[in-house]
GROMACS .gro file of C-alpha atoms in nm:
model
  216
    1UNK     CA    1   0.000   0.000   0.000
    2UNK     CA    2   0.097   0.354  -0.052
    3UNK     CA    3   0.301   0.602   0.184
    4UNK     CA    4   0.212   0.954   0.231
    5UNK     CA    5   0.471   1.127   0.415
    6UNK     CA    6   0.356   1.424   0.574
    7UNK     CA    7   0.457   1.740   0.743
    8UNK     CA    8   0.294   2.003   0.957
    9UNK     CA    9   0.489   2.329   0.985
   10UNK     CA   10   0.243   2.555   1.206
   11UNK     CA   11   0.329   2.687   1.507
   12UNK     CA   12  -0.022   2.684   1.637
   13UNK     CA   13  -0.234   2.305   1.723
   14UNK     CA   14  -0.512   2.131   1.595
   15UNK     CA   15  -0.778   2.384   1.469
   16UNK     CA   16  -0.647   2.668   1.579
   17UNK     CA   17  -0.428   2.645   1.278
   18UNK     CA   18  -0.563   2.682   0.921
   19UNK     CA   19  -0.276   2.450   0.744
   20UNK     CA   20  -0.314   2.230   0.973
   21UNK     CA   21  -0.692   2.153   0.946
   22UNK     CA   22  -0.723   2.153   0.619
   23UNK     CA   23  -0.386   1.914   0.594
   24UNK     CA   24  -0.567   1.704   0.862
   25UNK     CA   25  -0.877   1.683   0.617
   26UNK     CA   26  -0.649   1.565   0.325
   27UNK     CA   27  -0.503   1.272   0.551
   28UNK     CA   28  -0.799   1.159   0.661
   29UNK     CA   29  -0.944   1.150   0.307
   30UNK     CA   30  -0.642   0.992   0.202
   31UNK     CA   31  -0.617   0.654   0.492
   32UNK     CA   32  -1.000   0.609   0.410
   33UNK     CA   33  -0.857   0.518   0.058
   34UNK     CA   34  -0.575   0.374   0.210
   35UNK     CA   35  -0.640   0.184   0.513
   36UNK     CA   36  -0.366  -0.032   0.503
   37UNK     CA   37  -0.126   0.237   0.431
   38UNK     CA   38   0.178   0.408   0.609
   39UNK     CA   39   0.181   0.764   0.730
   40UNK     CA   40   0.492   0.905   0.787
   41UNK     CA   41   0.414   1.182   1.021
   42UNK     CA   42   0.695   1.477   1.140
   43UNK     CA   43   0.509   1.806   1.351
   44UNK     CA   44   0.831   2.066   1.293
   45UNK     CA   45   0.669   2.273   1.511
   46UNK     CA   46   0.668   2.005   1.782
   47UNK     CA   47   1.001   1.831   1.629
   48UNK     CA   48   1.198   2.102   1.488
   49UNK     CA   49   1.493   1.915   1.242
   50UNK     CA   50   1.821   2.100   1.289
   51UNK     CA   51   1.948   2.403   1.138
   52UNK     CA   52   2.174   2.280   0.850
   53UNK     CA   53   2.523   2.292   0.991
   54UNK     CA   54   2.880   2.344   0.816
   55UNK     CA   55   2.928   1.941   0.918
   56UNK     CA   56   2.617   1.844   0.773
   57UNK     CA   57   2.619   2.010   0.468
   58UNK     CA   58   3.016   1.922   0.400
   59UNK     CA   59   2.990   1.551   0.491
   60UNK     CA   60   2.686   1.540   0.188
   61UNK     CA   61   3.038   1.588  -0.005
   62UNK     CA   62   3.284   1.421   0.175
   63UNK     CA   63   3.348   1.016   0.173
   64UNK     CA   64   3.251   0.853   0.427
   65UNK     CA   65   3.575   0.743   0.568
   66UNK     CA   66   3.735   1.067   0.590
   67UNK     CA   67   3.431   1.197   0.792
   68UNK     CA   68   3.508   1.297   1.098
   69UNK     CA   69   3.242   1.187   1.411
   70UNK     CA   70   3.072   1.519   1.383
   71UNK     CA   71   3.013   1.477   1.037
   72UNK     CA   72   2.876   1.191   1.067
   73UNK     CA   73   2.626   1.209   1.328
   74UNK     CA   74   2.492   1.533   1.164
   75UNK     CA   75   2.499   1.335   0.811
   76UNK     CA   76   2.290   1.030   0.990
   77UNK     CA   77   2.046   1.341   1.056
   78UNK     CA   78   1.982   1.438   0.717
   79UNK     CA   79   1.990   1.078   0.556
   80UNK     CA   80   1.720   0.975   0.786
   81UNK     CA   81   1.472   1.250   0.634
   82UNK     CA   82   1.604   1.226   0.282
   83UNK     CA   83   1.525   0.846   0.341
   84UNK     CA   84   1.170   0.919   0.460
   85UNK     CA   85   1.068   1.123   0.114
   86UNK     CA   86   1.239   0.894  -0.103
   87UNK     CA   87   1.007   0.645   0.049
   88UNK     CA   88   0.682   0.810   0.004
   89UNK     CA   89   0.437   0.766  -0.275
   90UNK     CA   90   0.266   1.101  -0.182
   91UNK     CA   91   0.363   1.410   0.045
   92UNK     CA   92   0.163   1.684   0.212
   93UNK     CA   93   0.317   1.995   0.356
   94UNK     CA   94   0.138   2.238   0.545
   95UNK     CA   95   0.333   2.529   0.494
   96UNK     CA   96   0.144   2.895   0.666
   97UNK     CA   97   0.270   3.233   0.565
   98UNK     CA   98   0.477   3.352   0.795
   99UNK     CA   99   0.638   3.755   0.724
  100UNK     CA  100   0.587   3.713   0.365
  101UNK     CA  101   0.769   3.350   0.352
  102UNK     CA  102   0.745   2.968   0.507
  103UNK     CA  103   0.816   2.872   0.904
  104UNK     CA  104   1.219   2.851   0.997
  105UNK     CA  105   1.085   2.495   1.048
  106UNK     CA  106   1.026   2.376   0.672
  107UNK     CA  107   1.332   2.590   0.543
  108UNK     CA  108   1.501   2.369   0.762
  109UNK     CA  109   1.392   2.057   0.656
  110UNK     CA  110   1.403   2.172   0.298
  111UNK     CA  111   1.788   2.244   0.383
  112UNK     CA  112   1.837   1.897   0.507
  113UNK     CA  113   1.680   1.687   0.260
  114UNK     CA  114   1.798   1.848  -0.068
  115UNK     CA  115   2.104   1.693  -0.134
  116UNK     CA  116   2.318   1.792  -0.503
  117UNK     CA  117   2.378   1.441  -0.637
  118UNK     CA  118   2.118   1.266  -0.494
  119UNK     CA  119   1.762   1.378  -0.411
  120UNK     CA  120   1.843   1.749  -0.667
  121UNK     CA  121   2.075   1.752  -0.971
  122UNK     CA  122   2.023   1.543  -1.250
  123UNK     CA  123   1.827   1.257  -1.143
  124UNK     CA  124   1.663   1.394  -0.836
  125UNK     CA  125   1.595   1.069  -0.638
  126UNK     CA  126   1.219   1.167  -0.537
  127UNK     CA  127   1.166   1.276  -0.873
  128UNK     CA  128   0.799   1.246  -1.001
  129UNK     CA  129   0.645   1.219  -0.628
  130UNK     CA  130   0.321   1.463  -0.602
  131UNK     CA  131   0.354   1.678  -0.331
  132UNK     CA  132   0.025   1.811  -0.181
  133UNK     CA  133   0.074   2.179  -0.017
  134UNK     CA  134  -0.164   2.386   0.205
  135UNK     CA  135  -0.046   2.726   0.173
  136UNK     CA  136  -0.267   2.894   0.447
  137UNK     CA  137  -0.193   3.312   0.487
  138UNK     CA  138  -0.385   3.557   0.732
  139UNK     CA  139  -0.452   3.778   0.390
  140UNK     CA  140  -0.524   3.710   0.009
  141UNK     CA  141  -0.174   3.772  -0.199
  142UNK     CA  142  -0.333   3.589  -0.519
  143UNK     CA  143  -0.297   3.805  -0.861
  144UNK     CA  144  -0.460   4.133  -0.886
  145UNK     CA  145  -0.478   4.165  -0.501
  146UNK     CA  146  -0.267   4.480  -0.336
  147UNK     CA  147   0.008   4.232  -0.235
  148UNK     CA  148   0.012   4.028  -0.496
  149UNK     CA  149   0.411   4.126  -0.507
  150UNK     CA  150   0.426   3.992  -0.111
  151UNK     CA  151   0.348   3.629  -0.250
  152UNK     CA  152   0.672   3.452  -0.151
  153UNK     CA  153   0.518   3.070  -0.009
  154UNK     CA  154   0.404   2.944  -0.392
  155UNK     CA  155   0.653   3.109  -0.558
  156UNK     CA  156   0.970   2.966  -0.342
  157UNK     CA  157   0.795   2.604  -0.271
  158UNK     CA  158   0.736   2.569  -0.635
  159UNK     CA  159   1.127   2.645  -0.708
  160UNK     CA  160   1.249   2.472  -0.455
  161UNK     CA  161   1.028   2.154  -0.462
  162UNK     CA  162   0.976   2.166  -0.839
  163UNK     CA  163   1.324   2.270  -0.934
  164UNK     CA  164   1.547   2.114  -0.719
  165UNK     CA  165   1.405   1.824  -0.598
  166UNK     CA  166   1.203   1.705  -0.909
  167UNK     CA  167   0.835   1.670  -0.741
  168UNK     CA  168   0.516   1.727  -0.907
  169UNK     CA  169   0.333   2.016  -0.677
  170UNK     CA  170   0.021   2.105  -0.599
  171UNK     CA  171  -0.123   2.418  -0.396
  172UNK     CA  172  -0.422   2.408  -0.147
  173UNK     CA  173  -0.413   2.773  -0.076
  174UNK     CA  174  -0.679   2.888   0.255
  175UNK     CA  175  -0.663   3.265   0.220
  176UNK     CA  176  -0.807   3.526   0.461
  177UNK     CA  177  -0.790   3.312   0.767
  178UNK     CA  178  -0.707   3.653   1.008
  179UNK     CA  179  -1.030   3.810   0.894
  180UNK     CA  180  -1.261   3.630   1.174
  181UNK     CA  181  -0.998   3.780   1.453
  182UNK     CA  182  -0.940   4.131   1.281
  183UNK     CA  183  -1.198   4.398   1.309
  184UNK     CA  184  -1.061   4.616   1.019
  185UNK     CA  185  -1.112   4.290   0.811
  186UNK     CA  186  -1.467   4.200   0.885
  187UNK     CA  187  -1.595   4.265   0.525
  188UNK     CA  188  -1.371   3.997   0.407
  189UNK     CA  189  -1.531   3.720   0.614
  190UNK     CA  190  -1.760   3.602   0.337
  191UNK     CA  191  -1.441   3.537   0.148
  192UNK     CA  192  -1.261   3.388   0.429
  193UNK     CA  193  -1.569   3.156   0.451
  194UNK     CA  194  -1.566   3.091   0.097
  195UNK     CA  195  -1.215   2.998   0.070
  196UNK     CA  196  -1.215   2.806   0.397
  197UNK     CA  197  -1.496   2.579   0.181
  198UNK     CA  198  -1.310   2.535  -0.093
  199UNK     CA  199  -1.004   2.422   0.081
  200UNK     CA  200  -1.157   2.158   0.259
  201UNK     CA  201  -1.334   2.018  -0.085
  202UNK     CA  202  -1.018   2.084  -0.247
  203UNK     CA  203  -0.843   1.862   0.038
  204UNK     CA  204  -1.125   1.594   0.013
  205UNK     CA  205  -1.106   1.542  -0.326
  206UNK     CA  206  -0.773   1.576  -0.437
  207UNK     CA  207  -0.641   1.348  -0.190
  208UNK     CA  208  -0.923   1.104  -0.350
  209UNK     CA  209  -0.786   1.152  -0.684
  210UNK     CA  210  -0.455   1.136  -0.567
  211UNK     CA  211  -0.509   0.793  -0.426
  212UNK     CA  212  -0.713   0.643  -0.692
  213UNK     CA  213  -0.433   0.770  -0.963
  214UNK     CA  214  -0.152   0.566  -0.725
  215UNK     CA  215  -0.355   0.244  -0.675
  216UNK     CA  216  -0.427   0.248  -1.053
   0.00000   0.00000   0.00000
């Protein structure tokens, strides 16, 4: 059965956290079509990874043997969660907008796992693997809004993921989630509500399709 490896980046739990919900919806959409299936689960909020290190990064280019201990043990580090997407069938990243751009959490992980010569460069070793991403933000930053120039989540996660590591990506995007909390947003609320809908079908059924396409 299939593996969906996925990662929750938001600071805030449960439903207090927009990403998180509607990541939670995909899942669960997702084991009913996969009982029998493995979830590989990492909370970076809970669980940060480490910071990418000089020793970490240098021993992804070093041999082995002429590793010193430090090297090493951080390299064990990242092998373990380059292991875990090379493994999955399916991913799903809840990634909120932070001050324009993703948590210090998933740049982290990002840092760890893309590796020149193995999972990016030529023959990216996850190539091909959808990647489902909920790209929650307190405001709308979609084209033809005020801040459409702000928009840094989509644009960097579809370089990075796309780019360097080779994966097909897909956005779930939840816009407008601060409006309920903000006074001086109140008129967007419909819109909030609106887009909080869609995200949840969009969850539902894409991780549906998803798992039909994989078991086909």
């Amino acid at each position: 059965m299939a593996t969906l490896l996925h990662i929750d980046s938001s600071v805030f739990p449960g439903g207090a956290s927009s990403s998180r919900s509607v990541a939670d919806a995909f899942r669960k959409a997702w084991e009913e079509q996969h009982p029998e299936g493995t979830v590989i689960y990492r909370d970076l909020a809970a669980d940060p990874v480490p910071h990418i290190t000089a020793d970490a990064w240098s021993a992804g280019f070093t041999a082995p043997s002429e590793c010193t201990p430090e090297q090493s043990a951080a390299f064990a580090a990242r092998v373990e969660l380059i292991e875990e997407l090379e493994l999955a069938d399916a991913v799903l990243i809840g990634a909120p907008m932070y001050n324009y751009s993703i948590p210090s959490t998933l740049k982290a992980w990002l840092d760890n796992v893309i590796l020149l010569g193995r999972t990016s460069g030529e023959a990216p070793s996850a190539q091909g693997t959808p990647v489902t991403v909920v790209a929650s933000r307190g405001g709308s930053y979609a084209p033809g809004t005020p801040r459409e120039g702000y928009e840094f989540v989509q644009n960097y996660l579809e370089a990075v993921l796309k780019g360097s590591l080779g994966l097909d990506v897909d956005f779930i995007v939840p816009e407008l989630t601060m409006a309920p909390r903000n006074p001086a947003m109140s008129e967007l609320v419909p819109l909030y509500e609106a887009s909080r809908k869609r995200a949840f079908e969009d969850a539902a059924s894409k991780a549906k399709e998803l798992a039909e396409r994989l078991a086909a």
